[in-house]
Amino acid sequence: MAHYDIFRNQLAIKYPAYGHALWEPSPGRLYSAVEVGDVGFIREGKFHRLFNALLPAEHLSHQNLRVPEYHEPLRPTITEHIYSGTLASHDFYSGGVTKTAAGLEISASGPTTPGQVSFTCTKKHGAVLSLPVQAQREDTLAKGDFRDHIIRHVDRWFAFTQQLGLGIDQMEDIILVTGRDRTRSCTNVAFTESQGQDDARVSFGVQVSDQNGIQWSFSREDVLGAVLNPGRSGQNLREDQCVFIRGWRVTRTLMVLRRLRGAAEHSPDSDGYGSESEMQAKFIPTVPKHNDPLHALLEHLAEQVPECDMVAVHDDDLIEFIEGIGGDTSTETLQAGVDFQSVKPEIKQIRRDSSSTNQIGSITETEVVCVAMLSNEHKERSESCILRTWHRTV
């Protein structure tokens, strides 16, 4: 498994309420910092922004990739729908990882570097997110409006990604961001099995001061059996490093079922017709293990209610299931899919508008789609769990 998938999955097991952990937090030069309302996809642990659903087509941030045809900005029912908080500075590390912080003891070679910290991993996989300063959190109160919006427009968004040649072949890879956590600097660690180390470890130093800002210190000798994504050092760093995102994913039920089952094979008999016994449904093991547990949940819902047009899931939906399997769960268990058998999907009807243009002009057609999602009772438990992880700003 790739290091960025290990990082995301291991932190999801230990901290499911925070959302999807990004291995690469920097937006880079092509994108602005992640915001609520962004539509994009994650590849190799990095979020790639396409456009922002809350902004008009002519917004300056849309100059690079533009927006899909007939772009309709999202207008939540609540005008002031984004609320803020802070995620306190902390070292987030998965089960099987042990943290040892060095003191200020005087040794023969001089004083130990302040802020020096070590992590060891005794399990097959592990992850560390070191956050030396707080992160700013933003989430929308209008999660229902966001859900309905992606349901109405995801077909057009998916077609847009095909036109851009981005290599996205699954609709559920598209994310509508409902929440994000951004900080000035962080360091990410993924303990991998590829090194074959019995006792993997990582050590580094970090100092935070008004005079010098954030200063990290790393050494190759202090990284054993792990992959390190070092944080940036400096003063007056921008708060554009996104460590967690939360959002909606939607896909067509038929797309999922087609991946899971092949078309029936027909073998003609002596009369030129196939007998019923020769018609067999074949299972296609396209993805034997899920790198993203949300994909496993999508597939489960699609199989539970195949009569629905679409399936919708949110990062918050994983909270109860992952907490139910315990913090010591292995990555393999998460990959294979959390036990979703207790899920009772709710079927919701949503009106979806689609526009087309002919010789007369623009025509808007309205259809009603059936969407499978988790029950409202489960949503309330998930959202209350999310709120318990917050630190209010003063």
mmCIF file of C-alpha atoms in Angstrom:
data_model
loop_
_atom_site.group_PDB
_atom_site.id
_atom_site.type_symbol
_atom_site.label_atom_id
_atom_site.label_comp_id
_atom_site.label_asym_id
_atom_site.label_seq_id
_atom_site.Cartn_x
_atom_site.Cartn_y
_atom_site.Cartn_z
ATOM 1 C CA MET A 1 0.000 0.000 0.000
ATOM 2 C CA ALA A 2 1.222 3.509 -0.792
ATOM 3 C CA HIS A 3 2.507 5.613 2.084
ATOM 4 C CA TYR A 4 -0.173 8.304 1.577
ATOM 5 C CA ASP A 5 -2.925 5.666 1.878
ATOM 6 C CA ILE A 6 -1.316 4.248 5.029
ATOM 7 C CA PHE A 7 -1.202 7.768 6.464
ATOM 8 C CA ARG A 8 -4.854 8.488 5.712
ATOM 9 C CA ASN A 9 -6.189 5.104 6.863
ATOM 10 C CA GLN A 10 -4.204 4.878 10.077
ATOM 11 C CA LEU A 11 -5.287 8.348 11.202
ATOM 12 C CA ALA A 12 -8.886 7.583 10.166
ATOM 13 C CA ILE A 13 -8.885 4.586 12.501
ATOM 14 C CA LYS A 14 -7.647 6.636 15.471
ATOM 15 C CA TYR A 15 -9.302 9.990 14.686
ATOM 16 C CA PRO A 16 -12.347 9.370 12.465
ATOM 17 C CA ALA A 17 -14.082 12.613 13.465
ATOM 18 C CA TYR A 18 -11.483 14.817 11.782
ATOM 19 C CA GLY A 19 -12.102 13.594 8.230
ATOM 20 C CA HIS A 20 -9.656 12.732 5.455
ATOM 21 C CA ALA A 21 -6.002 13.311 6.438
ATOM 22 C CA LEU A 22 -3.986 14.761 3.544
ATOM 23 C CA TRP A 23 -0.429 13.511 3.113
ATOM 24 C CA GLU A 24 0.481 16.582 1.069
ATOM 25 C CA PRO A 25 -1.041 19.625 2.839
ATOM 26 C CA SER A 26 0.351 22.327 0.553
ATOM 27 C CA PRO A 27 -1.890 23.722 -2.210
ATOM 28 C CA GLY A 28 1.148 24.261 -4.439
ATOM 29 C CA ARG A 29 1.376 26.971 -7.056
ATOM 30 C CA LEU A 30 -1.579 25.809 -9.173
ATOM 31 C CA TYR A 31 -4.249 26.063 -6.476
ATOM 32 C CA SER A 32 -5.398 28.384 -3.742
ATOM 33 C CA ALA A 33 -5.725 27.133 -0.174
ATOM 34 C CA VAL A 34 -8.569 24.664 0.403
ATOM 35 C CA GLU A 35 -11.878 26.327 1.242
ATOM 36 C CA VAL A 36 -15.388 25.182 2.117
ATOM 37 C CA GLY A 37 -17.258 24.773 -1.172
ATOM 38 C CA ASP A 38 -14.262 23.549 -3.157
ATOM 39 C CA VAL A 39 -14.945 20.800 -5.683
ATOM 40 C CA GLY A 40 -11.956 18.573 -6.421
ATOM 41 C CA PHE A 41 -10.336 15.198 -6.003
ATOM 42 C CA ILE A 42 -7.555 13.594 -3.987
ATOM 43 C CA ARG A 43 -4.617 11.970 -5.726
ATOM 44 C CA GLU A 44 -1.559 10.593 -3.937
ATOM 45 C CA GLY A 45 -2.639 12.284 -0.729
ATOM 46 C CA LYS A 46 -3.053 15.771 -2.221
ATOM 47 C CA PHE A 47 -6.307 17.640 -2.795
ATOM 48 C CA HIS A 48 -6.609 19.070 -6.303
ATOM 49 C CA ARG A 49 -9.149 21.863 -6.625
ATOM 50 C CA LEU A 50 -11.285 22.174 -9.759
ATOM 51 C CA PHE A 51 -13.498 25.113 -8.798
ATOM 52 C CA ASN A 52 -15.549 26.400 -5.872
ATOM 53 C CA ALA A 53 -19.277 25.666 -5.930
ATOM 54 C CA LEU A 54 -20.055 28.754 -3.817
ATOM 55 C CA LEU A 55 -18.429 31.170 -6.276
ATOM 56 C CA PRO A 56 -19.692 32.528 -9.623
ATOM 57 C CA ALA A 57 -18.149 31.338 -12.882
ATOM 58 C CA GLU A 58 -16.329 34.650 -13.450
ATOM 59 C CA HIS A 59 -14.469 34.527 -10.115
ATOM 60 C CA LEU A 60 -10.705 35.046 -10.462
ATOM 61 C CA SER A 61 -9.941 31.667 -8.872
ATOM 62 C CA HIS A 62 -11.661 29.965 -11.826
ATOM 63 C CA GLN A 63 -9.379 31.410 -14.497
ATOM 64 C CA ASN A 64 -7.139 28.332 -14.750
ATOM 65 C CA LEU A 65 -9.523 25.415 -15.275
ATOM 66 C CA ARG A 66 -12.758 27.404 -15.700
ATOM 67 C CA VAL A 67 -16.009 25.794 -14.544
ATOM 68 C CA PRO A 68 -18.384 23.154 -15.951
ATOM 69 C CA GLU A 69 -20.977 24.176 -18.506
ATOM 70 C CA TYR A 70 -24.131 25.708 -17.003
ATOM 71 C CA HIS A 71 -22.340 26.343 -13.710
ATOM 72 C CA GLU A 72 -24.863 27.178 -11.011
ATOM 73 C CA PRO A 73 -23.390 28.552 -7.764
ATOM 74 C CA LEU A 74 -24.492 26.911 -4.540
ATOM 75 C CA ARG A 75 -26.742 29.197 -2.507
ATOM 76 C CA PRO A 76 -27.283 27.719 0.978
ATOM 77 C CA THR A 77 -30.559 28.493 2.712
ATOM 78 C CA ILE A 78 -28.585 29.982 5.609
ATOM 79 C CA THR A 79 -26.621 33.040 4.476
ATOM 80 C CA GLU A 80 -24.000 32.874 7.240
ATOM 81 C CA HIS A 81 -23.457 29.116 7.101
ATOM 82 C CA ILE A 82 -19.709 28.758 7.776
ATOM 83 C CA TYR A 83 -18.612 28.483 11.396
ATOM 84 C CA SER A 84 -15.021 28.551 12.645
ATOM 85 C CA GLY A 85 -12.972 27.027 15.428
ATOM 86 C CA THR A 86 -9.440 25.897 16.158
ATOM 87 C CA LEU A 87 -7.678 22.561 16.320
ATOM 88 C CA ALA A 88 -5.098 22.829 19.096
ATOM 89 C CA SER A 89 -1.442 22.003 18.434
ATOM 90 C CA HIS A 90 -0.977 18.288 18.969
ATOM 91 C CA ASP A 91 0.834 15.161 17.800
ATOM 92 C CA PHE A 92 -1.719 12.828 16.210
ATOM 93 C CA TYR A 93 -0.437 9.258 15.981
ATOM 94 C CA SER A 94 -2.047 5.910 15.288
ATOM 95 C CA GLY A 95 -2.312 2.772 17.377
ATOM 96 C CA GLY A 96 1.002 0.932 17.738
ATOM 97 C CA VAL A 97 2.964 4.198 17.605
ATOM 98 C CA THR A 98 4.690 5.418 20.769
ATOM 99 C CA LYS A 99 5.848 8.987 21.360
ATOM 100 C CA THR A 100 8.923 9.911 23.400
ATOM 101 C CA ALA A 101 9.704 13.571 23.986
ATOM 102 C CA ALA A 102 13.263 14.537 24.944
ATOM 103 C CA GLY A 103 13.874 16.728 27.961
ATOM 104 C CA LEU A 104 16.413 19.470 28.569
ATOM 105 C CA GLU A 105 18.954 17.308 30.339
ATOM 106 C CA ILE A 106 22.634 18.155 29.990
ATOM 107 C CA SER A 107 24.714 15.419 28.395
ATOM 108 C CA ALA A 108 28.430 15.077 27.579
ATOM 109 C CA SER A 109 27.805 16.482 24.116
ATOM 110 C CA GLY A 110 25.808 19.444 25.371
ATOM 111 C CA PRO A 111 22.114 20.171 25.981
ATOM 112 C CA THR A 112 19.474 18.162 24.185
ATOM 113 C CA THR A 113 17.729 20.158 21.480
ATOM 114 C CA PRO A 114 14.473 21.593 22.864
ATOM 115 C CA GLY A 115 11.419 20.218 21.143
ATOM 116 C CA GLN A 116 13.093 16.989 20.030
ATOM 117 C CA VAL A 117 10.551 14.181 19.729
ATOM 118 C CA SER A 118 10.729 10.523 18.679
ATOM 119 C CA PHE A 119 8.085 8.095 17.454
ATOM 120 C CA THR A 120 8.458 4.335 17.240
ATOM 121 C CA CYS A 121 6.100 1.923 15.530
ATOM 122 C CA THR A 122 5.858 -1.761 16.438
ATOM 123 C CA LYS A 123 2.979 -2.593 14.119
ATOM 124 C CA LYS A 124 2.925 -3.259 10.397
ATOM 125 C CA HIS A 125 1.669 0.242 9.605
ATOM 126 C CA GLY A 126 1.470 3.519 11.458
ATOM 127 C CA ALA A 127 1.108 7.270 10.963
ATOM 128 C CA VAL A 128 2.002 10.544 12.668
ATOM 129 C CA LEU A 129 0.744 14.073 12.057
ATOM 130 C CA SER A 130 2.803 16.548 14.052
ATOM 131 C CA LEU A 131 1.026 19.883 14.442
ATOM 132 C CA PRO A 132 3.265 22.364 16.323
ATOM 133 C CA VAL A 133 0.795 25.256 16.037
ATOM 134 C CA GLN A 134 -2.983 25.346 15.989
ATOM 135 C CA ALA A 135 -5.035 24.860 12.852
ATOM 136 C CA GLN A 136 -8.008 26.954 11.805
ATOM 137 C CA ARG A 137 -11.182 24.923 11.313
ATOM 138 C CA GLU A 138 -14.136 25.838 9.113
ATOM 139 C CA ASP A 139 -17.294 23.832 8.437
ATOM 140 C CA THR A 140 -20.658 24.565 6.904
ATOM 141 C CA LEU A 141 -23.922 24.305 8.792
ATOM 142 C CA ALA A 142 -25.694 23.696 5.474
ATOM 143 C CA LYS A 143 -24.570 20.110 4.927
ATOM 144 C CA GLY A 144 -27.983 19.197 3.549
ATOM 145 C CA ASP A 145 -27.841 21.967 0.946
ATOM 146 C CA PHE A 146 -24.326 20.879 -0.017
ATOM 147 C CA ARG A 147 -25.507 17.277 -0.392
ATOM 148 C CA ASP A 148 -28.440 18.249 -2.590
ATOM 149 C CA HIS A 149 -26.186 20.441 -4.727
ATOM 150 C CA ILE A 150 -23.652 17.723 -5.523
ATOM 151 C CA ILE A 151 -26.488 15.315 -6.317
ATOM 152 C CA ARG A 152 -27.951 17.779 -8.820
ATOM 153 C CA HIS A 153 -24.662 18.586 -10.524
ATOM 154 C CA VAL A 154 -22.270 15.653 -10.116
ATOM 155 C CA ASP A 155 -23.008 14.244 -13.591
ATOM 156 C CA ARG A 156 -21.936 17.515 -15.173
ATOM 157 C CA TRP A 157 -18.921 17.766 -12.880
ATOM 158 C CA PHE A 158 -17.847 14.256 -13.808
ATOM 159 C CA ALA A 159 -18.170 15.066 -17.517
ATOM 160 C CA PHE A 160 -16.085 18.197 -16.860
ATOM 161 C CA THR A 161 -13.231 16.107 -15.430
ATOM 162 C CA GLN A 162 -13.384 13.860 -18.503
ATOM 163 C CA GLN A 163 -13.069 16.871 -20.792
ATOM 164 C CA LEU A 164 -10.013 18.048 -18.849
ATOM 165 C CA GLY A 165 -8.364 14.626 -19.229
ATOM 166 C CA LEU A 166 -7.642 14.253 -15.521
ATOM 167 C CA GLY A 167 -7.837 10.468 -15.503
ATOM 168 C CA ILE A 168 -10.773 10.329 -13.079
ATOM 169 C CA ASP A 169 -12.767 7.212 -13.942
ATOM 170 C CA GLN A 170 -14.948 6.985 -10.837
ATOM 171 C CA MET A 171 -17.598 9.582 -10.048
ATOM 172 C CA GLU A 172 -17.142 9.060 -6.309
ATOM 173 C CA ASP A 173 -13.609 10.461 -6.532
ATOM 174 C CA ILE A 174 -15.165 13.928 -6.824
ATOM 175 C CA ILE A 175 -15.482 15.686 -3.449
ATOM 176 C CA LEU A 176 -17.557 18.696 -2.421
ATOM 177 C CA VAL A 177 -15.750 20.096 0.627
ATOM 178 C CA THR A 178 -17.934 20.903 3.640
ATOM 179 C CA GLY A 179 -15.093 21.381 6.132
ATOM 180 C CA ARG A 180 -11.339 21.813 6.303
ATOM 181 C CA ASP A 181 -8.512 22.348 8.831
ATOM 182 C CA ARG A 182 -5.596 24.582 7.802
ATOM 183 C CA THR A 183 -2.373 25.400 9.609
ATOM 184 C CA ARG A 184 0.974 27.110 8.972
ATOM 185 C CA SER A 185 3.188 24.033 9.068
ATOM 186 C CA CYS A 186 3.074 20.339 9.910
ATOM 187 C CA THR A 187 5.131 17.160 9.469
ATOM 188 C CA ASN A 188 3.626 13.880 8.270
ATOM 189 C CA VAL A 189 5.042 10.391 8.827
ATOM 190 C CA ALA A 190 3.911 7.037 7.385
ATOM 191 C CA PHE A 191 5.406 3.832 8.779
ATOM 192 C CA THR A 192 5.476 1.316 5.942
ATOM 193 C CA GLU A 193 6.093 -2.408 5.785
ATOM 194 C CA SER A 194 8.260 -2.057 2.671
ATOM 195 C CA GLN A 195 11.377 -1.350 4.745
ATOM 196 C CA GLY A 196 11.042 -4.639 6.622
ATOM 197 C CA GLN A 197 11.980 -3.041 9.931
ATOM 198 C CA ASP A 198 10.944 -4.716 13.169
ATOM 199 C CA ASP A 199 11.030 -1.458 15.101
ATOM 200 C CA ALA A 200 10.585 1.566 12.840
ATOM 201 C CA ARG A 201 11.292 4.997 14.253
ATOM 202 C CA VAL A 202 11.408 8.690 13.379
ATOM 203 C CA SER A 203 12.951 11.574 15.303
ATOM 204 C CA PHE A 204 12.913 15.294 14.593
ATOM 205 C CA GLY A 205 12.995 18.614 16.369
ATOM 206 C CA VAL A 206 10.642 21.583 16.216
ATOM 207 C CA GLN A 207 10.742 24.984 17.884
ATOM 208 C CA VAL A 208 8.081 27.680 17.791
ATOM 209 C CA SER A 209 8.904 31.249 18.833
ATOM 210 C CA ASP A 210 7.839 34.803 18.050
ATOM 211 C CA GLN A 211 11.360 35.629 16.914
ATOM 212 C CA ASN A 212 12.091 32.683 14.612
ATOM 213 C CA GLY A 213 8.623 31.413 13.772
ATOM 214 C CA ILE A 214 8.524 27.643 13.203
ATOM 215 C CA GLN A 215 11.841 25.815 12.874
ATOM 216 C CA TRP A 216 12.109 22.088 12.116
ATOM 217 C CA SER A 217 15.261 19.975 12.258
ATOM 218 C CA PHE A 218 15.570 16.620 10.476
ATOM 219 C CA SER A 219 18.291 14.057 9.910
ATOM 220 C CA ARG A 220 18.290 11.062 7.565
ATOM 221 C CA GLU A 221 19.807 8.911 10.281
ATOM 222 C CA ASP A 222 16.705 9.509 12.409
ATOM 223 C CA VAL A 223 14.276 7.994 9.874
ATOM 224 C CA LEU A 224 14.072 4.197 9.870
ATOM 225 C CA GLY A 225 11.296 2.180 8.200
ATOM 226 C CA ALA A 226 9.193 5.258 7.457
ATOM 227 C CA VAL A 227 8.410 7.903 4.857
ATOM 228 C CA LEU A 228 8.663 11.510 6.015
ATOM 229 C CA ASN A 229 6.985 14.599 4.580
ATOM 230 C CA PRO A 230 8.813 17.374 6.450
ATOM 231 C CA GLY A 231 7.105 20.586 7.435
ATOM 232 C CA ARG A 232 8.278 23.978 6.214
ATOM 233 C CA SER A 233 10.243 26.344 8.433
ATOM 234 C CA GLY A 234 10.108 30.120 8.563
ATOM 235 C CA GLN A 235 8.458 33.234 9.894
ATOM 236 C CA ASN A 236 5.082 34.668 8.948
ATOM 237 C CA LEU A 237 4.040 31.479 7.181
ATOM 238 C CA ARG A 238 0.631 31.500 5.525
ATOM 239 C CA GLU A 239 -2.110 29.370 7.052
ATOM 240 C CA ASP A 240 -2.584 27.401 3.822
ATOM 241 C CA GLN A 241 -1.469 23.892 4.799
ATOM 242 C CA CYS A 242 -4.605 21.717 4.829
ATOM 243 C CA VAL A 243 -4.308 18.738 7.180
ATOM 244 C CA PHE A 244 -7.914 17.430 7.182
ATOM 245 C CA ILE A 245 -10.863 17.818 4.830
ATOM 246 C CA ARG A 246 -14.464 16.657 5.133
ATOM 247 C CA GLY A 247 -16.948 16.426 2.309
ATOM 248 C CA TRP A 248 -19.659 14.732 0.258
ATOM 249 C CA ARG A 249 -19.167 12.068 -2.394
ATOM 250 C CA VAL A 250 -21.917 10.872 -4.717
ATOM 251 C CA THR A 251 -22.072 8.265 -7.442
ATOM 252 C CA ARG A 252 -24.555 6.562 -9.714
ATOM 253 C CA THR A 253 -25.732 3.255 -8.272
ATOM 254 C CA LEU A 254 -25.566 1.645 -11.690
ATOM 255 C CA MET A 255 -21.889 2.595 -12.057
ATOM 256 C CA VAL A 256 -21.047 0.798 -8.814
ATOM 257 C CA LEU A 257 -23.049 -2.305 -9.659
ATOM 258 C CA ARG A 258 -21.467 -2.538 -13.096
ATOM 259 C CA ARG A 259 -18.057 -2.621 -11.490
ATOM 260 C CA LEU A 260 -19.150 -5.325 -9.071
ATOM 261 C CA ARG A 261 -20.975 -7.549 -11.525
ATOM 262 C CA GLY A 262 -20.250 -8.347 -15.121
ATOM 263 C CA ALA A 263 -22.865 -8.699 -17.797
ATOM 264 C CA ALA A 264 -24.452 -12.146 -18.085
ATOM 265 C CA GLU A 265 -22.634 -14.413 -20.488
ATOM 266 C CA HIS A 266 -24.664 -16.126 -23.197
ATOM 267 C CA SER A 267 -23.470 -19.391 -24.712
ATOM 268 C CA PRO A 268 -25.656 -20.572 -27.645
ATOM 269 C CA ASP A 269 -26.895 -24.160 -27.493
ATOM 270 C CA SER A 270 -27.357 -26.475 -30.423
ATOM 271 C CA ASP A 271 -30.509 -24.608 -31.476
ATOM 272 C CA GLY A 272 -28.701 -21.295 -31.445
ATOM 273 C CA TYR A 273 -30.308 -20.184 -28.181
ATOM 274 C CA GLY A 274 -28.827 -20.074 -24.730
ATOM 275 C CA SER A 275 -30.304 -22.137 -21.944
ATOM 276 C CA GLU A 276 -31.096 -20.556 -18.593
ATOM 277 C CA SER A 277 -28.347 -22.554 -16.902
ATOM 278 C CA GLU A 278 -25.807 -21.004 -19.237
ATOM 279 C CA MET A 279 -26.718 -17.464 -18.197
ATOM 280 C CA GLN A 280 -24.345 -16.646 -15.348
ATOM 281 C CA ALA A 281 -23.639 -13.431 -13.516
ATOM 282 C CA LYS A 282 -19.919 -12.983 -13.075
ATOM 283 C CA PHE A 283 -18.257 -11.015 -10.266
ATOM 284 C CA ILE A 284 -15.474 -8.694 -11.379
ATOM 285 C CA PRO A 285 -12.834 -8.142 -8.653
ATOM 286 C CA THR A 286 -11.841 -4.713 -9.957
ATOM 287 C CA VAL A 287 -10.679 -3.403 -6.576
ATOM 288 C CA PRO A 288 -10.181 -6.254 -4.090
ATOM 289 C CA LYS A 289 -9.285 -3.853 -1.333
ATOM 290 C CA HIS A 290 -10.410 -0.257 -0.827
ATOM 291 C CA ASN A 291 -7.783 2.400 -0.325
ATOM 292 C CA ASP A 292 -10.608 4.694 0.787
ATOM 293 C CA PRO A 293 -13.185 3.251 3.235
ATOM 294 C CA LEU A 294 -15.798 5.668 1.870
ATOM 295 C CA HIS A 295 -15.694 3.726 -1.398
ATOM 296 C CA ALA A 296 -16.502 0.550 0.535
ATOM 297 C CA LEU A 297 -19.474 2.284 2.160
ATOM 298 C CA LEU A 298 -20.706 3.537 -1.230
ATOM 299 C CA GLU A 299 -20.576 0.051 -2.663
ATOM 300 C CA HIS A 300 -22.418 -1.399 0.310
ATOM 301 C CA LEU A 301 -25.243 1.144 0.045
ATOM 302 C CA ALA A 302 -25.512 0.555 -3.704
ATOM 303 C CA GLU A 303 -25.916 -3.181 -3.147
ATOM 304 C CA GLN A 304 -28.470 -2.647 -0.360
ATOM 305 C CA VAL A 305 -30.749 -0.425 -2.450
ATOM 306 C CA PRO A 306 -29.999 -1.105 -6.140
ATOM 307 C CA GLU A 307 -33.328 0.495 -7.087
ATOM 308 C CA CYS A 308 -31.973 3.940 -6.105
ATOM 309 C CA ASP A 309 -30.513 6.222 -8.758
ATOM 310 C CA MET A 310 -27.623 7.510 -6.656
ATOM 311 C CA VAL A 311 -25.688 6.942 -3.434
ATOM 312 C CA ALA A 312 -24.321 9.740 -1.210
ATOM 313 C CA VAL A 313 -21.812 9.481 1.654
ATOM 314 C CA HIS A 314 -19.938 11.945 3.848
ATOM 315 C CA ASP A 315 -16.679 11.595 5.763
ATOM 316 C CA ASP A 316 -18.679 11.917 8.992
ATOM 317 C CA ASP A 317 -20.478 8.672 8.132
ATOM 318 C CA LEU A 318 -17.391 6.653 9.052
ATOM 319 C CA ILE A 319 -17.230 7.847 12.646
ATOM 320 C CA GLU A 320 -19.524 5.312 14.253
ATOM 321 C CA PHE A 321 -18.282 2.346 12.215
ATOM 322 C CA ILE A 322 -14.583 2.953 12.806
ATOM 323 C CA GLU A 323 -15.111 3.686 16.494
ATOM 324 C CA GLY A 324 -17.037 0.429 16.701
ATOM 325 C CA ILE A 325 -14.077 -1.637 15.492
ATOM 326 C CA GLY A 326 -11.632 -0.075 17.934
ATOM 327 C CA GLY A 327 -8.479 1.997 17.707
ATOM 328 C CA ASP A 328 -6.174 -1.002 17.269
ATOM 329 C CA THR A 329 -7.740 -2.096 13.990
ATOM 330 C CA SER A 330 -5.256 -2.919 11.243
ATOM 331 C CA THR A 331 -5.081 -1.150 7.914
ATOM 332 C CA GLU A 332 -6.033 -4.403 6.210
ATOM 333 C CA THR A 333 -9.306 -4.535 8.150
ATOM 334 C CA LEU A 334 -10.099 -0.969 7.134
ATOM 335 C CA GLN A 335 -9.181 -1.693 3.522
ATOM 336 C CA ALA A 336 -11.423 -4.738 3.375
ATOM 337 C CA GLY A 337 -14.296 -2.566 4.546
ATOM 338 C CA VAL A 338 -15.694 -1.767 7.956
ATOM 339 C CA ASP A 339 -18.678 -3.867 9.051
ATOM 340 C CA PHE A 340 -21.496 -1.944 7.382
ATOM 341 C CA GLN A 341 -24.074 -4.716 7.808
ATOM 342 C CA SER A 342 -25.966 -2.721 10.437
ATOM 343 C CA VAL A 343 -26.480 0.181 8.018
ATOM 344 C CA LYS A 344 -30.132 1.000 7.350
ATOM 345 C CA PRO A 345 -30.056 3.268 4.291
ATOM 346 C CA GLU A 346 -32.480 6.134 4.050
ATOM 347 C CA ILE A 347 -33.996 6.754 0.622
ATOM 348 C CA LYS A 348 -34.535 10.414 -0.158
ATOM 349 C CA GLN A 349 -36.133 11.945 -3.233
ATOM 350 C CA ILE A 350 -34.405 15.044 -4.544
ATOM 351 C CA ARG A 351 -35.422 17.259 -7.446
ATOM 352 C CA ARG A 352 -32.593 17.755 -9.905
ATOM 353 C CA ASP A 353 -32.547 20.372 -12.650
ATOM 354 C CA SER A 354 -30.583 19.913 -15.865
ATOM 355 C CA SER A 355 -30.199 22.454 -18.675
ATOM 356 C CA SER A 356 -29.816 21.936 -22.404
ATOM 357 C CA THR A 357 -29.688 24.262 -25.372
ATOM 358 C CA ASN A 358 -31.409 23.883 -28.733
ATOM 359 C CA GLN A 359 -32.349 26.236 -31.585
ATOM 360 C CA ILE A 360 -35.008 27.868 -29.433
ATOM 361 C CA GLY A 361 -32.726 28.502 -26.466
ATOM 362 C CA SER A 362 -31.984 27.127 -23.036
ATOM 363 C CA ILE A 363 -34.362 24.524 -21.648
ATOM 364 C CA THR A 364 -34.403 23.405 -18.033
ATOM 365 C CA GLU A 365 -35.678 19.933 -17.271
ATOM 366 C CA THR A 366 -36.538 18.731 -13.794
ATOM 367 C CA GLU A 367 -36.330 15.121 -12.658
ATOM 368 C CA VAL A 368 -36.731 13.411 -9.310
ATOM 369 C CA VAL A 369 -33.877 11.138 -8.263
ATOM 370 C CA CYS A 370 -33.867 8.601 -5.449
ATOM 371 C CA VAL A 371 -30.725 8.797 -3.321
ATOM 372 C CA ALA A 372 -29.551 6.284 -0.727
ATOM 373 C CA MET A 373 -27.757 7.697 2.308
ATOM 374 C CA LEU A 374 -27.404 6.989 6.000
ATOM 375 C CA SER A 375 -30.351 7.610 8.296
ATOM 376 C CA ASN A 376 -30.881 10.956 10.011
ATOM 377 C CA GLU A 377 -30.421 9.276 13.398
ATOM 378 C CA HIS A 378 -26.922 8.186 12.408
ATOM 379 C CA LYS A 379 -26.154 11.658 11.019
ATOM 380 C CA GLU A 380 -27.057 13.279 14.316
ATOM 381 C CA ARG A 381 -24.743 10.945 16.232
ATOM 382 C CA SER A 382 -21.916 11.633 13.783
ATOM 383 C CA GLU A 383 -22.323 15.406 13.907
ATOM 384 C CA SER A 384 -22.446 15.451 17.713
ATOM 385 C CA CYS A 385 -19.198 13.467 17.720
ATOM 386 C CA ILE A 386 -17.614 15.995 15.361
ATOM 387 C CA LEU A 387 -18.566 18.897 17.632
ATOM 388 C CA ARG A 388 -16.957 17.231 20.645
ATOM 389 C CA THR A 389 -13.550 17.455 18.938
ATOM 390 C CA TRP A 390 -13.660 21.229 18.559
ATOM 391 C CA HIS A 391 -11.824 23.979 20.445
ATOM 392 C CA ARG A 392 -13.638 27.279 20.282
ATOM 393 C CA THR A 393 -11.867 30.449 19.239
ATOM 394 C CA VAL A 394 -11.853 33.341 21.678
#
